[in-house]
Amino acid sequence: MAVLEMNHIKKVFGGLTVLEDISLHVDEGEVLSIIGPSGSGKSTILRCATFLEKIDGGEFSYMGRKAAWEENGSVKYADKASLKEIKKNFGLVFQNFNLFPHYSVMKNLTDAPLNVQKRQKDEVMAQAEDLLKQMGLSDKGDAYPYQLSGGQSQRVAIARALMLNPGILFFDEPTSALDPELTGEVLRVIKSLADKNMTMVIVTHEMKFAHDISDRMIFIDGGVIVEDCTPEEMFSSKNERLQSFLGKLETTY
Amino acid sequence: MSLSTMLVQMGDGMLKSISIFIWTLVLSLPLGLIVSFGRMSKNRILRGIVTFYISVMRGTPLMLQLLVVYFGPYYLFQANIGAYRYTAIIFGFVVNYAAYFAEIFRSGIQSMPKGQYEAADVLGYSRSQAFMKIILPQVMKRILPPVTNETITLVKDTSLAYALAYSEMFSIAKQIAAAQTTFTPLIVAAVFYYIFNYVVAGIMSYIEKKLSYYR
Ligand SMILES: Nc1ncnc2c1ncn2[C@@H]1O[C@H](COP(=O)(O)OP(=O)(O)OP(=O)(O)O)[C@@H](O)[C@H]1O
Ligand SMILES: [Mg+2]
C-alpha cells in the first residue's frame, strides 16, 4: 500500500495555477526525490501534502486513508478527528529548520511527544537521547538553537521530526540554507535514514545526492510532472526541459 | 506641619498610587492581549470596532477619558457615582492601557516568523497549544522593551487620578503644598515617583535577563 498517494492535485495562488495536475505515490521504504526549476511548485507539493496549504482540486491519502477529495466540484477535507490521526503519518523538515528558539535542543525534541502525544517520559527521553546520538549531537541536549551551527540545527530538526515516529518524512531543500561545508553532515544523516528504510520525499537541488539516494525521482516543471522514473533514467533522459534544467544547473553549481 | 506627619499623610497616597499601578498592569496586560486578537480578527466588523477603540484611546487625553468614565454615568443616567471613584479610575486606566498594550502585542505577534506556526502545526500542536507554548513566550521577550516603556509611563500617569479628586500621592502632595505653602511635598512626590520607576526599571531588567537565555 502506498504511504502517500496524490491524484490530480491542483493548487492555485490567487489566479496563478502553481500545481496543474500532480499525481504521485510513495511506497513504504521508498525514497523519492523531487527536482525542478525554482518556482515550479516543489515546496507547494510538500506544503499541500502536510496540510500547510489547502488543495484546490484532486485528492490525496495516507496509508489508504483519504485526507482530502473532490465532492460536487469542490475539495472536501476529512473531519478534524481523522485529520489529527492522518497527520501522525508524516514529518516535515524545513529549509530553515524552524527550531523553537526558546526551547533547549532536548525540549525541542521532547515537547511534542510529551505534551501533544502524551507519551511516557522515560520512553521519550530515551528515544531523544538515542536520536541525538545517531545525529552525532549527544553533547548538545542542553544547548539552545542559537548556539548551533546550521548543520547541527538541521540535524536537530530531523531528530525532532523523527521523535514522532512518522511513516514518511518530507524534506524541503534541507541543505539549501547551509554553508557548502556543512551540507555533507546533513546529507549523511539523510543517507543513514535511507539505509534504515525510512520512507522519504526529498526536494533538493543536490543532483548527485538525489541520484545516489533515490529509488525514484520526479522532475516537475510548470506545475506538472514531466518525468517520474529511476535516477538512471532521469539523468539519461532526452527530455528537452529536463536537459535544459540539468544543463543550467551544471553551469550554475 | 512636621516632615513626619507630612510623610505619614503622603504615605497613604503612595499606597493608593501603587495600587492604581498594580491593578492597571495586572488587568490591562491580559485585556490588551485579548484586544489584540480583536484587532487582528478576520471578522471585519470586529476588527473595525477594535481599531476604532484603540485609536480613540490613543488619540485623546487619558485625563479626559477618566473624567468621562467617572462622570459619564451621572450625566447619562443620573446615577449616583459617589462610591464609584476608585472603580472608575481603575476602569479608565485599564481600558486606556489595554489599547496601548494591544498594539504592542499585535506588533509582537505579527513579527513572529510563519515558520514557527508551521513547525508547531506539523508536530501536532493544536492552534491554541502552538500559541501558548511556542508563540506567546517568544512574543513576551520581543515586546519587553515597549512594555517597559509603557509601564514607566504608567507610574507617572497614576498622578492623573488627581483629576477625579482621588487622594493618591500627587493629590495629597498638591494639597499639603497649597495649605502649608511649602515646596517640600512636591519634592517628596518627585523622589517617590523616581524611586518607584527605579524599582520598576530594575524589575523589568531582571525579567529581561531571565529571558536572555535564548535569542
Ligand atoms: N503563499 C503563496 N502565495 C502566492 N504565491 C505563492 C505562495 N507560495 C508559493 N507561491 C508561488 O507558487 C510558485 C511555486 O512556489 P514554490 O515555493 O512551490 O516553488 P519551488 O519549486 O519550491 O521553488 P524553489 O526552488 O525556489 O524553492 C511560485 O511562483 C511562488 O511564487
Ligand atoms: Mg521551495
Short mmCIF file of C-alpha atoms and ligand atoms in Angstrom, two decimals:
data_model
loop_
_atom_site.label_atom_id
_atom_site.label_comp_id
_atom_site.label_asym_id
_atom_site.label_seq_id
_atom_site.Cartn_x
_atom_site.Cartn_y
_atom_site.Cartn_z
CA MET A 1 0.00 0.00 0.00
CA ALA A 2 1.23 3.49 -0.78
CA VAL A 3 2.19 5.55 2.26
CA LEU A 4 1.23 8.67 0.35
CA GLU A 5 -0.87 8.84 -2.74
CA MET A 6 -1.72 12.08 -4.53
CA ASN A 7 -4.04 12.21 -7.51
CA HIS A 8 -4.59 15.15 -9.82
CA ILE A 9 -3.62 17.70 -7.20
CA LYS A 10 -4.28 21.26 -8.20
CA LYS A 11 -3.20 24.40 -6.38
CA VAL A 12 -3.92 27.97 -7.35
CA PHE A 13 -2.48 31.05 -5.65
CA GLY A 14 -4.73 33.98 -6.44
CA GLY A 15 -5.17 33.23 -10.13
CA LEU A 16 -1.72 31.68 -10.58
CA THR A 17 -2.01 27.93 -11.10
CA VAL A 18 1.07 26.56 -9.38
CA LEU A 19 0.17 22.88 -9.42
CA GLU A 20 -1.72 21.93 -12.52
CA ASP A 21 -2.23 18.20 -12.18
CA ILE A 22 0.14 16.37 -9.84
CA SER A 23 -0.20 12.66 -9.26
CA LEU A 24 2.39 10.71 -7.33
CA HIS A 25 2.66 7.88 -4.88
CA VAL A 26 5.29 6.91 -2.37
CA ASP A 27 5.58 3.30 -1.28
CA GLU A 28 6.82 2.07 2.03
CA GLY A 29 10.59 2.26 2.35
CA GLU A 30 10.88 4.27 -0.82
CA VAL A 31 13.00 7.39 -1.28
CA LEU A 32 11.57 9.84 -3.77
CA SER A 33 13.39 13.00 -4.85
CA ILE A 34 11.64 15.93 -6.45
CA ILE A 35 13.67 18.23 -8.67
CA GLY A 36 12.69 21.13 -10.85
CA PRO A 37 13.37 24.80 -11.53
CA SER A 38 12.80 27.48 -8.93
CA GLY A 39 9.13 28.37 -8.70
CA SER A 40 7.99 25.12 -10.30
CA GLY A 41 5.94 24.17 -7.25
CA LYS A 42 8.17 21.69 -5.40
CA SER A 43 7.63 23.25 -1.99
CA THR A 44 3.96 23.64 -2.76
CA ILE A 45 3.62 19.89 -3.24
CA LEU A 46 5.11 19.26 0.20
CA ARG A 47 3.05 22.03 1.76
CA CYS A 48 -0.14 20.56 0.32
CA ALA A 49 0.79 17.09 1.50
CA THR A 50 1.47 18.40 5.02
CA PHE A 51 -1.72 20.49 5.22
CA LEU A 52 0.15 23.79 5.32
CA GLU A 53 -1.70 24.71 2.13
CA LYS A 54 -5.17 23.67 1.03
CA ILE A 55 -5.50 21.98 -2.33
CA ASP A 56 -7.91 23.33 -4.91
CA GLY A 57 -8.50 20.09 -6.72
CA GLY A 58 -7.67 16.39 -6.71
CA GLU A 59 -7.34 14.05 -3.76
CA PHE A 60 -4.69 12.54 -1.54
CA SER A 61 -4.46 9.89 1.12
CA TYR A 62 -2.04 8.43 3.65
CA MET A 63 -1.92 4.66 4.15
CA GLY A 64 -5.14 4.38 2.23
CA ARG A 65 -6.91 6.90 4.45
CA LYS A 66 -8.42 9.74 2.48
CA ALA A 67 -7.26 13.15 3.67
CA ALA A 68 -8.96 15.29 1.01
CA TRP A 69 -11.04 14.59 -2.06
CA GLU A 70 -13.36 16.22 -4.53
CA GLU A 71 -17.08 16.21 -3.95
CA ASN A 72 -19.59 18.05 -6.09
CA GLY A 73 -16.84 20.04 -7.72
CA SER A 74 -15.15 21.28 -4.55
CA VAL A 75 -12.46 19.90 -2.29
CA LYS A 76 -13.51 18.35 0.98
CA TYR A 77 -11.11 17.55 3.82
CA ALA A 78 -11.57 14.74 6.33
CA ASP A 79 -13.09 15.73 9.66
CA LYS A 80 -10.94 17.13 12.43
CA ALA A 81 -10.50 13.89 14.35
CA SER A 82 -9.49 11.93 11.24
CA LEU A 83 -7.08 14.67 10.19
CA LYS A 84 -5.43 14.52 13.58
CA GLU A 85 -4.83 10.80 13.05
CA ILE A 86 -3.73 11.25 9.45
CA LYS A 87 -1.26 13.97 10.42
CA LYS A 88 0.60 11.47 12.62
CA ASN A 89 1.79 9.78 9.44
CA PHE A 90 4.29 12.37 8.37
CA GLY A 91 7.05 14.69 9.49
CA LEU A 92 8.47 17.70 7.70
CA VAL A 93 11.98 19.11 7.73
CA PHE A 94 12.14 22.75 6.64
CA GLN A 95 14.80 24.51 4.67
CA ASN A 96 15.40 26.95 7.53
CA PHE A 97 14.94 24.42 10.37
CA ASN A 98 12.24 26.32 12.31
CA LEU A 99 13.55 25.08 15.64
CA PHE A 100 11.89 26.63 18.69
CA PRO A 101 14.49 29.14 19.90
CA HIS A 102 13.18 29.31 23.47
CA TYR A 103 13.50 25.56 23.97
CA SER A 104 16.71 23.65 24.53
CA VAL A 105 17.61 21.02 21.97
CA MET A 106 16.25 18.35 24.29
CA LYS A 107 12.98 20.18 24.78
CA ASN A 108 12.65 20.78 21.04
CA LEU A 109 12.74 17.02 20.68
CA THR A 110 10.58 16.02 23.61
CA ASP A 111 7.91 18.68 23.97
CA ALA A 112 5.55 17.40 21.28
CA PRO A 113 5.86 13.73 22.28
CA LEU A 114 5.30 14.60 25.94
CA ASN A 115 2.70 17.33 25.77
CA VAL A 116 0.93 16.67 22.49
CA GLN A 117 1.15 12.91 22.19
CA LYS A 118 1.17 12.46 25.99
CA ARG A 119 3.72 9.69 25.88
CA GLN A 120 5.65 8.32 28.85
CA LYS A 121 8.52 10.49 29.96
CA ASP A 122 11.13 7.71 30.36
CA GLU A 123 10.49 6.34 26.93
CA VAL A 124 10.52 9.78 25.29
CA MET A 125 13.77 10.79 26.98
CA ALA A 126 15.41 7.54 25.97
CA GLN A 127 14.33 7.96 22.38
CA ALA A 128 15.56 11.56 22.32
CA GLU A 129 18.96 10.61 23.66
CA ASP A 130 19.19 7.79 21.20
CA LEU A 131 18.34 10.06 18.27
CA LEU A 132 20.78 12.74 19.38
CA LYS A 133 23.45 10.10 19.45
CA GLN A 134 22.54 8.96 15.94
CA MET A 135 22.80 12.57 14.81
CA GLY A 136 26.19 12.96 16.49
CA LEU A 137 24.77 15.55 18.88
CA SER A 138 24.88 13.75 22.21
CA ASP A 139 26.56 16.71 23.88
CA LYS A 140 24.06 19.27 22.57
CA GLY A 141 20.93 18.33 24.53
CA ASP A 142 21.20 21.35 26.80
CA ALA A 143 22.23 23.79 24.08
CA TYR A 144 19.83 26.35 22.64
CA PRO A 145 19.26 26.67 18.90
CA TYR A 146 21.20 29.95 18.65
CA GLN A 147 24.28 28.09 19.85
CA LEU A 148 24.18 25.60 16.98
CA SER A 149 25.68 25.74 13.50
CA GLY A 150 23.33 25.41 10.54
CA GLY A 151 24.27 21.78 10.04
CA GLN A 152 23.68 20.99 13.71
CA SER A 153 20.37 22.85 13.65
CA GLN A 154 19.17 20.84 10.68
CA ARG A 155 20.18 17.60 12.35
CA VAL A 156 18.22 18.61 15.44
CA ALA A 157 15.25 19.42 13.21
CA ILE A 158 15.48 15.97 11.64
CA ALA A 159 15.66 14.35 15.09
CA ARG A 160 12.67 16.41 16.22
CA ALA A 161 10.65 15.14 13.26
CA LEU A 162 11.74 11.56 13.92
CA MET A 163 10.62 11.75 17.55
CA LEU A 164 7.04 11.36 16.36
CA ASN A 165 7.89 8.15 14.51
CA PRO A 166 6.44 9.33 11.21
CA GLY A 167 5.70 6.80 8.49
CA ILE A 168 7.03 9.25 5.92
CA LEU A 169 9.42 12.16 6.23
CA PHE A 170 9.38 15.16 3.89
CA PHE A 171 12.43 17.34 3.33
CA ASP A 172 12.19 20.72 1.64
CA GLU A 173 15.69 21.58 0.44
CA PRO A 174 17.26 20.51 3.73
CA THR A 175 20.70 21.80 2.83
CA SER A 176 19.91 24.95 0.87
CA ALA A 177 20.32 27.26 3.85
CA LEU A 178 23.67 25.75 4.81
CA ASP A 179 27.21 26.76 4.07
CA PRO A 180 28.62 24.33 1.50
CA GLU A 181 30.99 22.76 4.02
CA LEU A 182 28.04 21.86 6.27
CA THR A 183 25.82 20.14 3.72
CA GLY A 184 27.76 16.87 3.94
CA GLU A 185 26.89 16.18 7.57
CA VAL A 186 23.17 16.62 6.89
CA LEU A 187 23.20 14.58 3.70
CA ARG A 188 25.00 11.78 5.56
CA VAL A 189 22.25 11.73 8.17
CA ILE A 190 19.57 11.52 5.49
CA LYS A 191 21.52 8.75 3.80
CA SER A 192 21.65 6.82 7.05
CA LEU A 193 17.87 7.11 7.32
CA ALA A 194 17.52 5.75 3.80
CA ASP A 195 19.71 2.83 4.81
CA LYS A 196 17.21 2.14 7.59
CA ASN A 197 14.41 2.06 5.03
CA MET A 198 12.82 5.30 6.14
CA THR A 199 10.20 6.41 3.62
CA MET A 200 11.20 9.87 2.41
CA VAL A 201 10.34 12.55 -0.10
CA ILE A 202 13.18 14.98 -0.66
CA VAL A 203 13.02 18.24 -2.58
CA THR A 204 16.58 19.05 -3.44
CA HIS A 205 18.97 20.79 -5.78
CA GLU A 206 21.78 18.39 -4.85
CA MET A 207 21.71 16.31 -8.01
CA LYS A 208 24.46 13.87 -7.15
CA PHE A 209 22.91 13.23 -3.77
CA ALA A 210 19.46 12.73 -5.33
CA HIS A 211 20.93 10.34 -7.84
CA ASP A 212 22.66 8.29 -5.17
CA ILE A 213 19.93 8.12 -2.58
CA SER A 214 16.68 7.95 -4.56
CA ASP A 215 14.72 4.94 -5.64
CA ARG A 216 12.70 7.20 -7.85
CA MET A 217 12.89 10.79 -8.99
CA ILE A 218 10.33 13.27 -10.19
CA PHE A 219 11.08 16.25 -12.39
CA ILE A 220 8.43 18.91 -12.19
CA ASP A 221 8.11 21.99 -14.37
CA GLY A 222 5.23 24.36 -14.93
CA GLY A 223 3.06 22.64 -12.36
CA VAL A 224 3.11 19.23 -14.00
CA ILE A 225 5.25 16.17 -13.59
CA VAL A 226 7.47 15.94 -16.63
CA GLU A 227 9.38 12.81 -15.63
CA ASP A 228 8.76 10.15 -12.98
CA CYS A 229 11.43 7.49 -13.23
CA THR A 230 14.57 5.95 -11.72
CA PRO A 231 17.61 8.17 -11.17
CA GLU A 232 19.43 6.44 -14.04
CA GLU A 233 16.58 7.15 -16.43
CA MET A 234 16.34 10.69 -15.14
CA PHE A 235 19.93 11.59 -15.89
CA SER A 236 19.91 9.91 -19.28
CA SER A 237 16.54 11.30 -20.33
CA LYS A 238 16.28 13.02 -23.66
CA ASN A 239 13.50 15.33 -22.47
CA GLU A 240 14.41 18.83 -23.52
CA ARG A 241 13.08 20.67 -20.48
CA LEU A 242 14.89 18.28 -18.19
CA GLN A 243 18.11 18.53 -20.16
CA SER A 244 17.99 22.28 -20.17
CA PHE A 245 17.29 22.28 -16.41
CA LEU A 246 20.16 19.90 -15.66
CA GLY A 247 22.39 21.80 -18.06
CA LYS A 248 21.63 25.09 -16.36
CA LEU A 249 22.31 23.52 -13.03
CA GLU A 250 25.74 22.32 -14.07
CA THR A 251 26.74 25.80 -15.16
CA THR A 252 25.42 27.49 -12.01
CA TYR A 253 26.60 24.96 -9.44
CA MET B 1 3.41 70.54 59.86
CA SER B 2 6.36 68.35 60.67
CA LEU B 3 8.06 66.34 57.99
CA SER B 4 6.99 63.11 59.66
CA THR B 5 3.28 63.98 59.71
CA MET B 6 3.62 65.02 56.12
CA LEU B 7 5.25 61.74 55.23
CA VAL B 8 2.55 59.77 57.02
CA GLN B 9 -0.16 61.59 55.10
CA MET B 10 1.71 61.18 51.85
CA GLY B 11 2.45 57.53 52.61
CA ASP B 12 -1.23 56.79 52.39
CA GLY B 13 -1.30 58.46 48.96
CA MET B 14 1.73 56.43 47.88
CA LEU B 15 -0.09 53.20 48.65
CA LYS B 16 -3.03 54.38 46.60
CA SER B 17 -0.79 55.27 43.69
CA ILE B 18 0.87 51.89 43.89
CA SER B 19 -2.48 50.15 43.96
CA ILE B 20 -3.64 52.01 40.84
CA PHE B 21 -0.41 50.98 39.18
CA ILE B 22 -0.63 47.31 40.09
CA TRP B 23 -4.30 46.87 39.25
CA THR B 24 -3.90 48.63 35.93
CA LEU B 25 -0.95 46.49 34.97
CA VAL B 26 -2.46 43.20 36.11
CA LEU B 27 -5.72 43.81 34.28
CA SER B 28 -4.64 45.70 31.18
CA LEU B 29 -1.93 43.27 30.07
CA PRO B 30 -4.26 40.27 29.62
CA LEU B 31 -7.01 42.54 28.32
CA GLY B 32 -4.54 44.02 25.86
CA LEU B 33 -3.74 40.53 24.57
CA ILE B 34 -7.44 39.82 24.04
CA VAL B 35 -7.94 43.20 22.37
CA SER B 36 -5.02 42.46 20.05
CA PHE B 37 -6.86 39.33 18.88
CA GLY B 38 -9.84 41.52 18.03
CA ARG B 39 -7.52 43.93 16.26
CA MET B 40 -6.16 41.08 14.12
CA SER B 41 -9.50 39.33 13.67
CA LYS B 42 -10.59 38.14 10.24
CA ASN B 43 -14.04 39.49 11.06
CA ARG B 44 -14.05 42.97 9.54
CA ILE B 45 -16.71 44.39 11.81
CA LEU B 46 -14.97 43.26 14.99
CA ARG B 47 -11.64 44.46 13.66
CA GLY B 48 -13.17 47.81 12.74
CA ILE B 49 -14.66 48.33 16.16
CA VAL B 50 -11.47 47.38 17.96
CA THR B 51 -9.34 49.54 15.69
CA PHE B 52 -11.62 52.49 16.39
CA TYR B 53 -11.48 51.88 20.14
CA ILE B 54 -7.70 51.76 20.07
CA SER B 55 -7.42 54.94 18.04
CA VAL B 56 -9.75 56.81 20.42
CA MET B 57 -7.82 55.62 23.46
CA ARG B 58 -4.54 56.68 21.93
CA GLY B 59 -5.85 59.85 20.32
CA THR B 60 -7.48 61.51 23.32
CA PRO B 61 -6.00 62.53 26.69
CA LEU B 62 -6.16 59.94 29.43
CA MET B 63 -7.31 62.63 31.87
CA LEU B 64 -10.32 63.34 29.65
CA GLN B 65 -11.10 59.63 29.45
CA LEU B 66 -11.00 59.39 33.25
CA LEU B 67 -13.47 62.26 33.54
CA VAL B 68 -15.79 60.66 31.01
CA VAL B 69 -15.66 57.29 32.74
CA TYR B 70 -16.30 58.82 36.14
CA PHE B 71 -18.93 61.46 35.34
CA GLY B 72 -20.47 59.68 32.35
CA PRO B 73 -22.88 57.52 34.36
CA TYR B 74 -24.07 60.60 36.25
CA TYR B 75 -24.70 62.71 33.17
CA LEU B 76 -26.22 59.87 31.21
CA PHE B 77 -28.35 58.16 33.84
CA GLN B 78 -28.22 60.49 36.83
CA ALA B 79 -26.50 57.56 38.52
CA ASN B 80 -25.06 58.06 41.99
CA ILE B 81 -21.33 57.97 41.45
CA GLY B 82 -20.19 58.71 44.96
CA ALA B 83 -18.78 55.27 45.75
CA TYR B 84 -17.61 54.69 42.24
CA ARG B 85 -14.48 56.81 42.20
CA TYR B 86 -11.81 54.13 42.65
CA THR B 87 -13.53 51.70 40.28
CA ALA B 88 -13.80 54.46 37.69
CA ILE B 89 -10.11 55.23 37.98
CA ILE B 90 -9.07 51.60 37.59
CA PHE B 91 -11.55 51.11 34.76
CA GLY B 92 -10.34 54.20 32.93
CA PHE B 93 -6.68 53.28 33.29
CA VAL B 94 -7.22 49.66 32.30
CA VAL B 95 -9.25 50.48 29.21
CA ASN B 96 -6.66 53.04 28.14
CA TYR B 97 -3.58 50.93 28.78
CA ALA B 98 -5.14 47.83 27.24
CA ALA B 99 -5.31 49.77 23.98
CA TYR B 100 -1.61 50.58 24.10
CA PHE B 101 -0.68 47.04 25.13
CA ALA B 102 -2.91 45.62 22.39
CA GLU B 103 -0.87 47.44 19.76
CA ILE B 104 2.33 46.20 21.34
CA PHE B 105 1.05 42.61 21.42
CA ARG B 106 -0.14 42.89 17.86
CA SER B 107 3.21 44.04 16.53
CA GLY B 108 4.93 41.33 18.58
CA ILE B 109 2.65 38.59 17.34
CA GLN B 110 2.87 39.75 13.76
CA SER B 111 6.65 39.86 13.93
CA MET B 112 6.80 36.13 14.62
CA PRO B 113 8.03 34.13 11.65
CA LYS B 114 5.37 31.98 9.98
CA GLY B 115 7.72 29.02 10.23
CA GLN B 116 7.19 28.77 13.98
CA TYR B 117 3.46 28.21 13.50
CA GLU B 118 4.09 25.78 10.68
CA ALA B 119 6.65 23.74 12.59
CA ALA B 120 4.26 23.51 15.53
CA ASP B 121 1.39 22.53 13.27
CA VAL B 122 3.35 19.74 11.62
CA LEU B 123 4.41 18.47 15.05
CA GLY B 124 0.76 18.10 16.02
CA TYR B 125 0.32 21.11 18.31
CA SER B 126 -3.21 22.45 18.22
CA ARG B 127 -3.58 26.12 17.36
CA SER B 128 -4.01 27.11 20.99
CA GLN B 129 -1.14 24.91 22.16
CA ALA B 130 1.08 26.42 19.48
CA PHE B 131 0.12 29.91 20.56
CA MET B 132 0.52 29.38 24.29
CA LYS B 133 3.70 27.27 24.19
CA ILE B 134 5.58 28.38 21.10
CA ILE B 135 4.40 31.83 20.04
CA LEU B 136 3.45 33.73 23.20
CA PRO B 137 6.67 33.10 25.16
CA GLN B 138 8.70 34.43 22.26
CA VAL B 139 6.34 37.37 21.81
CA MET B 140 6.80 38.25 25.51
CA LYS B 141 10.52 38.51 25.03
CA ARG B 142 10.17 40.60 21.89
CA ILE B 143 7.75 43.09 23.41
CA LEU B 144 9.52 43.55 26.72
CA PRO B 145 11.20 46.85 25.75
CA PRO B 146 7.99 48.63 24.65
CA VAL B 147 6.10 47.15 27.61
CA THR B 148 8.78 48.55 29.90
CA ASN B 149 8.31 51.98 28.35
CA GLU B 150 4.56 51.87 28.88
CA THR B 151 4.98 50.64 32.44
CA ILE B 152 7.25 53.53 33.29
CA THR B 153 4.76 55.94 31.74
CA LEU B 154 2.04 54.31 33.83
CA VAL B 155 3.91 55.07 37.05
CA LYS B 156 3.82 58.76 36.17
CA ASP B 157 0.29 58.59 34.77
CA THR B 158 -1.13 57.39 38.11
CA SER B 159 -0.91 61.05 39.14
CA LEU B 160 -3.73 61.79 36.68
CA ALA B 161 -6.15 60.25 39.19
CA TYR B 162 -6.00 63.60 40.92
CA ALA B 163 -8.37 64.83 38.21
CA LEU B 164 -11.08 62.77 39.92
CA ALA B 165 -10.10 64.18 43.30
CA TYR B 166 -8.79 60.81 44.36
CA SER B 167 -6.32 61.20 47.21
CA GLU B 168 -3.38 59.40 45.68
CA MET B 169 0.17 60.58 46.08
CA PHE B 170 0.07 63.55 43.75
CA SER B 171 -3.25 64.98 45.02
CA ILE B 172 -2.05 64.88 48.60
CA ALA B 173 1.26 66.47 47.73
CA LYS B 174 -0.52 69.32 45.99
CA GLN B 175 -2.95 69.77 48.84
CA ILE B 176 -0.28 69.95 51.50
CA ALA B 177 1.86 72.22 49.38
CA ALA B 178 -1.02 74.65 48.95
CA ALA B 179 -2.20 74.53 52.55
CA GLN B 180 1.23 74.84 54.16
CA THR B 181 2.79 77.00 51.49
CA THR B 182 5.77 74.71 51.27
CA PHE B 183 7.61 73.16 48.42
CA THR B 184 8.69 70.06 50.35
CA PRO B 185 5.77 67.73 49.48
CA LEU B 186 6.40 68.24 45.80
CA ILE B 187 10.00 67.23 46.27
CA VAL B 188 8.89 64.20 48.26
CA ALA B 189 6.49 63.35 45.43
CA ALA B 190 9.25 63.66 42.85
CA VAL B 191 11.51 61.41 44.87
CA PHE B 192 8.67 58.91 45.27
CA TYR B 193 7.95 58.69 41.54
CA TYR B 194 11.62 58.49 40.78
CA ILE B 195 12.26 55.63 43.20
CA PHE B 196 9.08 53.89 42.05
CA ASN B 197 10.29 53.96 38.48
CA TYR B 198 13.76 52.96 39.52
CA VAL B 199 12.30 49.81 41.10
CA VAL B 200 10.07 49.15 38.09
CA ALA B 201 13.00 49.51 35.71
CA GLY B 202 15.00 47.17 37.92
CA ILE B 203 12.29 44.54 37.85
CA MET B 204 11.93 44.82 34.09
CA SER B 205 15.64 44.45 33.52
CA TYR B 206 15.62 41.43 35.81
CA ILE B 207 12.91 39.85 33.65
CA GLU B 208 14.87 40.76 30.56
CA LYS B 209 17.92 39.00 31.97
CA LYS B 210 15.80 35.98 32.81
CA LEU B 211 14.68 35.81 29.20
CA SER B 212 18.11 36.31 27.72
CA TYR B 213 18.94 32.62 27.87
CA TYR B 214 17.93 32.37 24.23
CA ARG B 215 17.96 34.53 21.12
N1 LIG C 1 1.57 31.67 -0.36
C1 LIG C 1 1.75 31.96 -1.65
N2 LIG C 1 1.05 32.96 -2.24
C2 LIG C 1 1.19 33.25 -3.54
N3 LIG C 1 2.04 32.60 -4.36
C3 LIG C 1 2.78 31.61 -3.85
C4 LIG C 1 2.67 31.24 -2.46
N4 LIG C 1 3.53 30.20 -2.25
C5 LIG C 1 4.12 29.96 -3.42
N5 LIG C 1 3.68 30.79 -4.39
C6 LIG C 1 4.10 30.79 -5.79
O1 LIG C 1 3.97 29.47 -6.28
C7 LIG C 1 5.02 29.16 -7.16
C8 LIG C 1 5.69 27.88 -6.71
O2 LIG C 1 6.32 28.12 -5.47
P1 LIG C 1 7.14 27.00 -4.72
O3 LIG C 1 7.66 27.61 -3.48
O4 LIG C 1 6.33 25.77 -4.60
O5 LIG C 1 8.32 26.73 -5.75
P2 LIG C 1 9.60 25.82 -5.57
O6 LIG C 1 9.59 24.85 -6.68
O7 LIG C 1 9.66 25.27 -4.21
O8 LIG C 1 10.77 26.85 -5.81
P3 LIG C 1 12.21 26.97 -5.10
O9 LIG C 1 13.11 26.02 -5.77
O10 LIG C 1 12.60 28.39 -5.37
O11 LIG C 1 12.02 26.69 -3.65
C9 LIG C 1 5.93 30.38 -7.20
O12 LIG C 1 5.62 31.13 -8.35
C10 LIG C 1 5.57 31.12 -5.95
O13 LIG C 1 5.75 32.50 -6.15
MG MG C 2 10.85 25.61 -2.49
#
